[in-house]
Coordinates of N, CA and C in Angstrom, one line a residue:
X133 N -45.8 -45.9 90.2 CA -46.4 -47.1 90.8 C -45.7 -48.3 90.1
X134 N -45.5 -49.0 90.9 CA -44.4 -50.3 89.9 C -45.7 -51.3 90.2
X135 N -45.3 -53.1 89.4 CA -46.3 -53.3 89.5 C -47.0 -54.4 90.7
X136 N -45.7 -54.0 91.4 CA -45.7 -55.2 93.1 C -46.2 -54.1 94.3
X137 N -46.5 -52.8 93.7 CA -46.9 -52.1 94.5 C -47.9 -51.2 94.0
X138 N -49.1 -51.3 94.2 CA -50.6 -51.0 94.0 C -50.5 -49.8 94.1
X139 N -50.0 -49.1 94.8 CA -49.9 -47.5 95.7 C -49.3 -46.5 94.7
X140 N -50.1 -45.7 94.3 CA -49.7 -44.5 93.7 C -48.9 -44.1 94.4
X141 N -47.6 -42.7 94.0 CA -47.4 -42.5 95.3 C -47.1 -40.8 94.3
X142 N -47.9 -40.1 94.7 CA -48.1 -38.6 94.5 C -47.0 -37.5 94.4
X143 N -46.8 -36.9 93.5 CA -45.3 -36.3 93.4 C -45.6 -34.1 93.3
X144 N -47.4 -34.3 92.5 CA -47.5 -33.4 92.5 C -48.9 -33.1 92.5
X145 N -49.4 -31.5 92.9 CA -50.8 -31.4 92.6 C -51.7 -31.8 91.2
X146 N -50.5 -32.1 89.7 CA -51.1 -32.3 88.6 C -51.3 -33.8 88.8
X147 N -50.5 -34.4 89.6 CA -50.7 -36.1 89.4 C -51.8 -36.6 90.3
X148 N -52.2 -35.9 91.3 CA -53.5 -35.8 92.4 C -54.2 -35.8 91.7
X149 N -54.6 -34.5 90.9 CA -55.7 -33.9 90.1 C -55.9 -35.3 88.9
X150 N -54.9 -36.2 88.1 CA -55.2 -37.4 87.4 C -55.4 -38.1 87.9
X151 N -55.0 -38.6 89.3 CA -55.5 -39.9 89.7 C -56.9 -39.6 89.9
X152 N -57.5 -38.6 91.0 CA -59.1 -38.4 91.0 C -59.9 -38.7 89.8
X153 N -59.5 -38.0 88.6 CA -60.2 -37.6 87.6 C -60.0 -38.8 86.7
X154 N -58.9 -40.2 87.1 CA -58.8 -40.9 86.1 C -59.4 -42.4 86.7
X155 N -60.1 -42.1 87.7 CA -60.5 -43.0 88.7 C -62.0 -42.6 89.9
X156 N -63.0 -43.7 90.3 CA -64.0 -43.7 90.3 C -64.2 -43.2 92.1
X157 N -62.9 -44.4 92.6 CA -62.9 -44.1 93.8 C -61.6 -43.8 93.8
X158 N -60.7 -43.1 95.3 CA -59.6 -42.8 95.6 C -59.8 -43.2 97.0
X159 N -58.5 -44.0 98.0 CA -58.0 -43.8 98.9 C -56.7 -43.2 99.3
X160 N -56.6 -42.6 100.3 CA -55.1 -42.0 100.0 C -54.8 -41.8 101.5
X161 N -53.4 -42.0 101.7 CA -52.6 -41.9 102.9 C -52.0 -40.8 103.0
X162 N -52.0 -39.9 103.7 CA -51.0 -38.4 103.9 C -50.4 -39.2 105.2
X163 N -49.1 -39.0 104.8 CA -47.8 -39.5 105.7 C -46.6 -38.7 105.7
X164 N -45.8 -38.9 106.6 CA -44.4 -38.1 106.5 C -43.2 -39.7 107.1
X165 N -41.9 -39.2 106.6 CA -41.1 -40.2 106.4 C -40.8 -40.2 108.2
X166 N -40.5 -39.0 108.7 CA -40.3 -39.5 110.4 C -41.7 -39.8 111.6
X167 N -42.6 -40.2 110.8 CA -43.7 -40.7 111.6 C -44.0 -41.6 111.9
X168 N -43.5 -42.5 113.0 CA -43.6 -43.6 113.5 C -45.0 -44.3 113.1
X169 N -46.4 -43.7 113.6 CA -47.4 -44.2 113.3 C -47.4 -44.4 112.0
X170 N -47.1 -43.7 110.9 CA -47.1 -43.7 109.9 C -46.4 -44.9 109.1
X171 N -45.2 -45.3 109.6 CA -44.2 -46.3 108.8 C -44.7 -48.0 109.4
X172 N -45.5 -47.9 110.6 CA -46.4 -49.0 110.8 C -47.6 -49.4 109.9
X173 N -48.4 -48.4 109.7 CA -49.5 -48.5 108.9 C -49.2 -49.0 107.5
X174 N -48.2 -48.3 107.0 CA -47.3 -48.8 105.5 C -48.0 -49.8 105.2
X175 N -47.3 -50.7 105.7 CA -47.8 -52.3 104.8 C -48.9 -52.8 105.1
X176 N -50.1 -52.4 105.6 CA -51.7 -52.7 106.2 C -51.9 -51.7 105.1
X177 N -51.7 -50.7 104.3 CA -52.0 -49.8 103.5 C -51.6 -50.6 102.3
X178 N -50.5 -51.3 101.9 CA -50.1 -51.6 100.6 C -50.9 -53.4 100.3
X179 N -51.3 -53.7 101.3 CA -51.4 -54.9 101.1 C -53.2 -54.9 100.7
X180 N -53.8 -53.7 101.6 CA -55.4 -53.8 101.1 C -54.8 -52.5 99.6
X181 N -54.2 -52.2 99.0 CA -54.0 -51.7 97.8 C -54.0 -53.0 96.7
X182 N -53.4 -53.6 96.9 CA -53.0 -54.9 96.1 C -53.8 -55.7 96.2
X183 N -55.0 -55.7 97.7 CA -56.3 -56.7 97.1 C -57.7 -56.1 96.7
X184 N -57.7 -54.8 96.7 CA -58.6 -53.9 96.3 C -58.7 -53.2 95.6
X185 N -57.9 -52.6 94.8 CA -57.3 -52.0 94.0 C -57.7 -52.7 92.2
X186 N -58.2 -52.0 91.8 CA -58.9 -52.3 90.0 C -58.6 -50.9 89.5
X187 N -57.6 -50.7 88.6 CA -57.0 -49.6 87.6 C -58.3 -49.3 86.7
X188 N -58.9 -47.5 87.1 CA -59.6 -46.8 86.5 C -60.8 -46.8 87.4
X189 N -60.8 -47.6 88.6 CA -62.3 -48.0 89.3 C -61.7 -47.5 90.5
X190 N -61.2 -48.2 91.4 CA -60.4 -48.0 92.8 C -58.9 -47.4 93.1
X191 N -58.3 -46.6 93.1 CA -56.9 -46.6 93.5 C -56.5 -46.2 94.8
X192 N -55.3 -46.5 95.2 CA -55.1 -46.1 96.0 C -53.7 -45.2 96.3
X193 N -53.4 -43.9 97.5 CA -52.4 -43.4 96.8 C -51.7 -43.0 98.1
X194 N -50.2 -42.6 97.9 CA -49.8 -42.1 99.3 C -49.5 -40.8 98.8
X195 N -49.4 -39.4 99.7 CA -49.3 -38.3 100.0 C -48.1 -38.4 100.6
X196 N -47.2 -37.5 100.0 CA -46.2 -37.2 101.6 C -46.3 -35.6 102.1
X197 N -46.5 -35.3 102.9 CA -47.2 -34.2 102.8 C -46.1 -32.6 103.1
X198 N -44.8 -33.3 103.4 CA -43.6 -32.3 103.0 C -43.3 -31.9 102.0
X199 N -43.2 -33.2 100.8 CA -42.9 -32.9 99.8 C -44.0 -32.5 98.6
X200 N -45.7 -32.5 99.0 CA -46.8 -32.4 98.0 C -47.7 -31.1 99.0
X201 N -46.8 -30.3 99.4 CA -47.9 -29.4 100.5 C -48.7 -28.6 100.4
X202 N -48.9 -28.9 98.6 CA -50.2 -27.9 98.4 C -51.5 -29.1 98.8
X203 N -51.2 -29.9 98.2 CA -52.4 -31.3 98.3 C -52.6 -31.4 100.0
X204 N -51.6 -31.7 100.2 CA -52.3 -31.7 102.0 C -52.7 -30.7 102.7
X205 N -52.4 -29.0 102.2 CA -53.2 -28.0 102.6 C -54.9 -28.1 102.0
X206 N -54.4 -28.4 100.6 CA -56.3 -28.6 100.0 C -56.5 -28.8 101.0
X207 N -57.1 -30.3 102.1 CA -57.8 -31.0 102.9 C -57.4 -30.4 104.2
X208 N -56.4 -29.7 104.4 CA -55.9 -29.5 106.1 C -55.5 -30.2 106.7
X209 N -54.5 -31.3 106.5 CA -54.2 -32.3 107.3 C -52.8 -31.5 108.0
X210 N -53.5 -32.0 109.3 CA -52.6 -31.9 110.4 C -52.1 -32.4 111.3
X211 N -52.4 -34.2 111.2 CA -51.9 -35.3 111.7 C -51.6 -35.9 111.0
X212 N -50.6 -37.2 111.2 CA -50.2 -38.2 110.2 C -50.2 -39.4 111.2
X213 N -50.6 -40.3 110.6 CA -51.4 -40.4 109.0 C -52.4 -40.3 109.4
X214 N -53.5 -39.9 108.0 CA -54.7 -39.1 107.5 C -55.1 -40.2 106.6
X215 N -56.0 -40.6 106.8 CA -56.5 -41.4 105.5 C -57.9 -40.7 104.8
X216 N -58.2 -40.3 103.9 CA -59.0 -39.8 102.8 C -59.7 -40.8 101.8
X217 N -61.6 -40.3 101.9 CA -61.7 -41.1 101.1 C -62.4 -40.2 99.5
X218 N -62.6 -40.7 98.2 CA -62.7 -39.9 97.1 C -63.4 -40.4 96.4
X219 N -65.1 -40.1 95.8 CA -65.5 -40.7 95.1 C -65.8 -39.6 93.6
X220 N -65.4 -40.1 92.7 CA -65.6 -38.5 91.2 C -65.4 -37.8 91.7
X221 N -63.8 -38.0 92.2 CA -63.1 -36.2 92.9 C -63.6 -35.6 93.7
X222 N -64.6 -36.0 94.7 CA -65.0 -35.4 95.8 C -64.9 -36.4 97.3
X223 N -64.2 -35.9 98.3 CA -64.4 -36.4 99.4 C -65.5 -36.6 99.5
X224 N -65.7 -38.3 100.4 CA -66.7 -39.0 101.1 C -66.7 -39.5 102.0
X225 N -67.7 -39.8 102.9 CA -67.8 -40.7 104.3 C -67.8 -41.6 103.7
X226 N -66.7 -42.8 104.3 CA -67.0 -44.1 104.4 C -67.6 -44.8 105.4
X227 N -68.5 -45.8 105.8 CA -68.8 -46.4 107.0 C -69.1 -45.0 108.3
X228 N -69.4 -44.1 107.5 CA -69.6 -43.1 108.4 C -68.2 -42.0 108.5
X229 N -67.1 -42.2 108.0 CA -66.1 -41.3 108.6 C -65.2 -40.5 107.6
X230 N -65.4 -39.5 107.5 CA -64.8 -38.7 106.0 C -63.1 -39.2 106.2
X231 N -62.8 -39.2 107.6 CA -61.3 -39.5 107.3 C -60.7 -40.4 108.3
X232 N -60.1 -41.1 108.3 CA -59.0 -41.5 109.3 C -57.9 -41.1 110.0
X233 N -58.1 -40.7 111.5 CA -56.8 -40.0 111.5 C -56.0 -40.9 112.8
X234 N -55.0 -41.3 112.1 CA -54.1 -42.2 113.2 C -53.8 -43.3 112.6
X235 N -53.3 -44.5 112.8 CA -52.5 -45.6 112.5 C -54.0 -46.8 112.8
X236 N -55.1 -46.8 112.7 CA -55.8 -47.8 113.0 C -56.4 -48.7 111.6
X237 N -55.9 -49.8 112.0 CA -56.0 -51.1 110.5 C -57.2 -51.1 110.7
X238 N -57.9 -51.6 111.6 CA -59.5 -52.2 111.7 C -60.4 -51.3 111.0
X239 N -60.3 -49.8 111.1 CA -61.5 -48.5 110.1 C -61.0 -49.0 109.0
X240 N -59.2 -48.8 108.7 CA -59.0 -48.6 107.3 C -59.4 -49.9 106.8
X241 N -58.9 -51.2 107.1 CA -59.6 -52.1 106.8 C -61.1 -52.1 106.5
X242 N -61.7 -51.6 107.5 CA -63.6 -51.8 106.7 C -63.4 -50.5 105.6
X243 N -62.8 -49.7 105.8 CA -63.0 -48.6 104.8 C -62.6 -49.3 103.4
X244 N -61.5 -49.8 103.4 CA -60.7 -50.5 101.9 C -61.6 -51.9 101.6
X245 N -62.4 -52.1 102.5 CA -63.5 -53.6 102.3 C -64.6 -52.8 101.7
X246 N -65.0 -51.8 102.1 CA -66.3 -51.1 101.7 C -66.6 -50.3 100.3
X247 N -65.5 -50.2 99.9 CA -64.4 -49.1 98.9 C -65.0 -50.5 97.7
X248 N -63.9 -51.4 98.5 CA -63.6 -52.6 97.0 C -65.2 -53.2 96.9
X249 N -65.6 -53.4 97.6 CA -67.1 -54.1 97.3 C -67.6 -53.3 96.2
X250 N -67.9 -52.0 96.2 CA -68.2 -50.5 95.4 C -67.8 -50.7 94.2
X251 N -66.3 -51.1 94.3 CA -65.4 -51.2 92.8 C -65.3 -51.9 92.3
X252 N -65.8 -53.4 93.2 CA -66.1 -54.1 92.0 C -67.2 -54.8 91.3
X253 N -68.3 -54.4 92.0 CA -70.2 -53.6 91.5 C -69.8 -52.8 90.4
X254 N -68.9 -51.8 90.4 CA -68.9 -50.5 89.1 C -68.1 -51.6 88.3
X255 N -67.0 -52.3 88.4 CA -65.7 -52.6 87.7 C -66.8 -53.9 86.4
X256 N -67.8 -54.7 87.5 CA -69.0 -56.0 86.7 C -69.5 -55.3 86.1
X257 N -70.2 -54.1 86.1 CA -71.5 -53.4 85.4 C -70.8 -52.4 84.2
X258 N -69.2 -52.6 84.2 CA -68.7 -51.7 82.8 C -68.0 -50.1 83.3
X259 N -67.6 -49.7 82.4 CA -66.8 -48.9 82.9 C -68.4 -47.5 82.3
X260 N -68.4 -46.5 82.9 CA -69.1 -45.8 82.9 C -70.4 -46.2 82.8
X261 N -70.5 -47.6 82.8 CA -72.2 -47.9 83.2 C -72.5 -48.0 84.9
X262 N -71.5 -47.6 85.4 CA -72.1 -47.9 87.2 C -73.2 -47.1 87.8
X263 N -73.7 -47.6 88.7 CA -74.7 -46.6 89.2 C -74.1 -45.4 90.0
X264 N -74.8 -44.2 90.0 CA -74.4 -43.3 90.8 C -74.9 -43.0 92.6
X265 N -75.4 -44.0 92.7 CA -76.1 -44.1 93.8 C -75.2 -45.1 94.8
X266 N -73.9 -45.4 94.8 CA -73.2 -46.3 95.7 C -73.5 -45.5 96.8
X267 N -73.6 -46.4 97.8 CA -73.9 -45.8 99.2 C -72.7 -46.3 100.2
X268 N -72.0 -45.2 101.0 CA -70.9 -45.2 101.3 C -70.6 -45.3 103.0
X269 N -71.7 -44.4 103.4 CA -71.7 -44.9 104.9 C -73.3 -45.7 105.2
X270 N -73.5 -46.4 104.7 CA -74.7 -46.6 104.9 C -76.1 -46.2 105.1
X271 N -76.0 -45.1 104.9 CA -77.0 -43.9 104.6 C -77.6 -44.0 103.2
X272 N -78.6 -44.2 102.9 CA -78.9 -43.7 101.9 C -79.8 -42.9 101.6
X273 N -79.2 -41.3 100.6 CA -79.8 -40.5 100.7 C -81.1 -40.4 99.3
X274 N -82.2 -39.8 99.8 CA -83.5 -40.0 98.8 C -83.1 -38.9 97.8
X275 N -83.2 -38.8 96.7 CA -83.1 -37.9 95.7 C -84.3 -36.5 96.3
X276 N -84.3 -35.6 95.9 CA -86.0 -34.9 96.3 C -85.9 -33.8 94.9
X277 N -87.2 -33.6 94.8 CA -86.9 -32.3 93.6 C -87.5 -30.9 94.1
X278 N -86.8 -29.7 93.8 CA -87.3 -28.7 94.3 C -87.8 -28.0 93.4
X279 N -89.5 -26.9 93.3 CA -89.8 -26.6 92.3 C -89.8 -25.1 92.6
X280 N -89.6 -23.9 91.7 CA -90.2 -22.7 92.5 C -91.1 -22.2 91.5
X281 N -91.8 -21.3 92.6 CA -93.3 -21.1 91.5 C -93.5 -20.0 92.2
X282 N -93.7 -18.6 91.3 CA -94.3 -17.3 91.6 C -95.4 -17.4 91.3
X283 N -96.5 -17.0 92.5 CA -97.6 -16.7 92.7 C -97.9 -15.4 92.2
X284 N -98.7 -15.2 90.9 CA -98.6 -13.9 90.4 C -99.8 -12.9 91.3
X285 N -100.6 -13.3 92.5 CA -101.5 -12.3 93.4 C -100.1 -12.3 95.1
X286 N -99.4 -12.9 94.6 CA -98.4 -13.0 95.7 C -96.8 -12.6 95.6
X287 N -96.2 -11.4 96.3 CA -94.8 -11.3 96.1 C -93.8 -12.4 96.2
X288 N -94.4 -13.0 97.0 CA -93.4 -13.9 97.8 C -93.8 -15.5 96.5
X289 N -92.3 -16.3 96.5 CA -92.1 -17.3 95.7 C -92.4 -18.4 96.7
X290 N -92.9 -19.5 96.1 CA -93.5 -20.4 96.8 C -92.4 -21.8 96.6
X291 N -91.7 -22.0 97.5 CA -90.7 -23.4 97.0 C -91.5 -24.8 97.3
X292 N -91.4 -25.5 96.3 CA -92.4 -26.4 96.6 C -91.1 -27.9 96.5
X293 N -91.4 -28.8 97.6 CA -90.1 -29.9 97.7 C -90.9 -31.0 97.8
X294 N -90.5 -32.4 97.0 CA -91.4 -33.2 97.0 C -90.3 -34.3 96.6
X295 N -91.2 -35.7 97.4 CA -89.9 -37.0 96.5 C -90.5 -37.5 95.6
X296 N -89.6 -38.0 94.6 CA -90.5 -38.9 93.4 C -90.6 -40.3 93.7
X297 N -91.7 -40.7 93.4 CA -92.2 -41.8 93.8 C -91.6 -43.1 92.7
X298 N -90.4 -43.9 93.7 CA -90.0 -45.0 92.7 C -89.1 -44.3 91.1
X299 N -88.8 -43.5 91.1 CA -87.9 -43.3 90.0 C -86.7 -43.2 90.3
X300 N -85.9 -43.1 91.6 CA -84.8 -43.2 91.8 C -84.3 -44.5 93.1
X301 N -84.6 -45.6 92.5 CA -84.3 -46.8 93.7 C -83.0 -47.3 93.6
X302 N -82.2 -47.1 94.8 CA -81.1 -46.9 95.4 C -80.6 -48.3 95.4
X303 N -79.4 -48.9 95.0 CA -79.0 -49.8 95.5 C -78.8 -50.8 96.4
X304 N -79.2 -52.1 96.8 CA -78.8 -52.6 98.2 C -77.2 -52.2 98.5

């Protein structure tokens, strides 16, 4: 990554495995060099890298998926470009859509608007003080707790599921 260009650009599955693990959120492009859709999207990709983009909070990365083909088997990508989203090393819906598949600015745009708002809520509140509750497609899911309890006049285990009231309040 030089420093006029925000864009990781992936060489191997050990440098994947760091960027996730060295960062809060991940964007990433799986691309190939003869893919027309792909060499349009480029610079709509590098330009929301360079205004979204906060080192250790947000990155963003390109895949080439000839030359890194274990990484683009992980996910299955089968079209180019694929856009991927990653929060603590796990795929997530943004705005609703685990991935982008095709050349379209407008998703990736709200996706890289949705991302950086995220990053930089975590990036103000400190580096490991962010909440874990960022909400990504706009869903927000209730915590619930599950209890199990053997009935000692009864074989059968009784699962008991309940929300807690007010101890886990979600972010706007």
């Amino acid at each position: 990554m030089t420093a006029d260009d925000k864009v990781h650009h992936i060489n191997s599955l050990a440098e994947w495995q760091s960027l996730l693990s060295s960062n809060t959120y991940v964007g990433v492009d799986f691309f190939a060099d003869w893919c027309p859709p792909c060499k349009a999207i480029a610079p709509v990709f590098q330009q929301l890298a360079a205004k979204h983009g906060i080192p250790g909070v947000l990155a963003f990365a390109k895949v080439h998926v000839e030359q890194v083909r274990d990484v683009a088997a992980m996910y299955g990508i089968t079209s180019m470009p694929t856009f991927m989203f990653f929060k603590e090393g796990k795929q997530v819906a943004v705005n609703g859509q685990r991935m982008i598949m095709g050349a379209d600015p407008r998703s990736l745009g709200a996706a890289a608007e949705k991302l950086g708002g995220l990053a930089q809520k975590r990036a103000a509140a400190g580096s490991g003080s962010g909440s874990a509750d960022d909400v990504l497609d706009g869903n927000q899911v209730q915590p619930i707790i599950l209890g199990l309890r053997h009935l000692s006049d009864h074989p059968a285990t009784q699962l008991n599921v309940r929300q807690p009231k007010g101890a886990f309040d979600l972010p706007e």
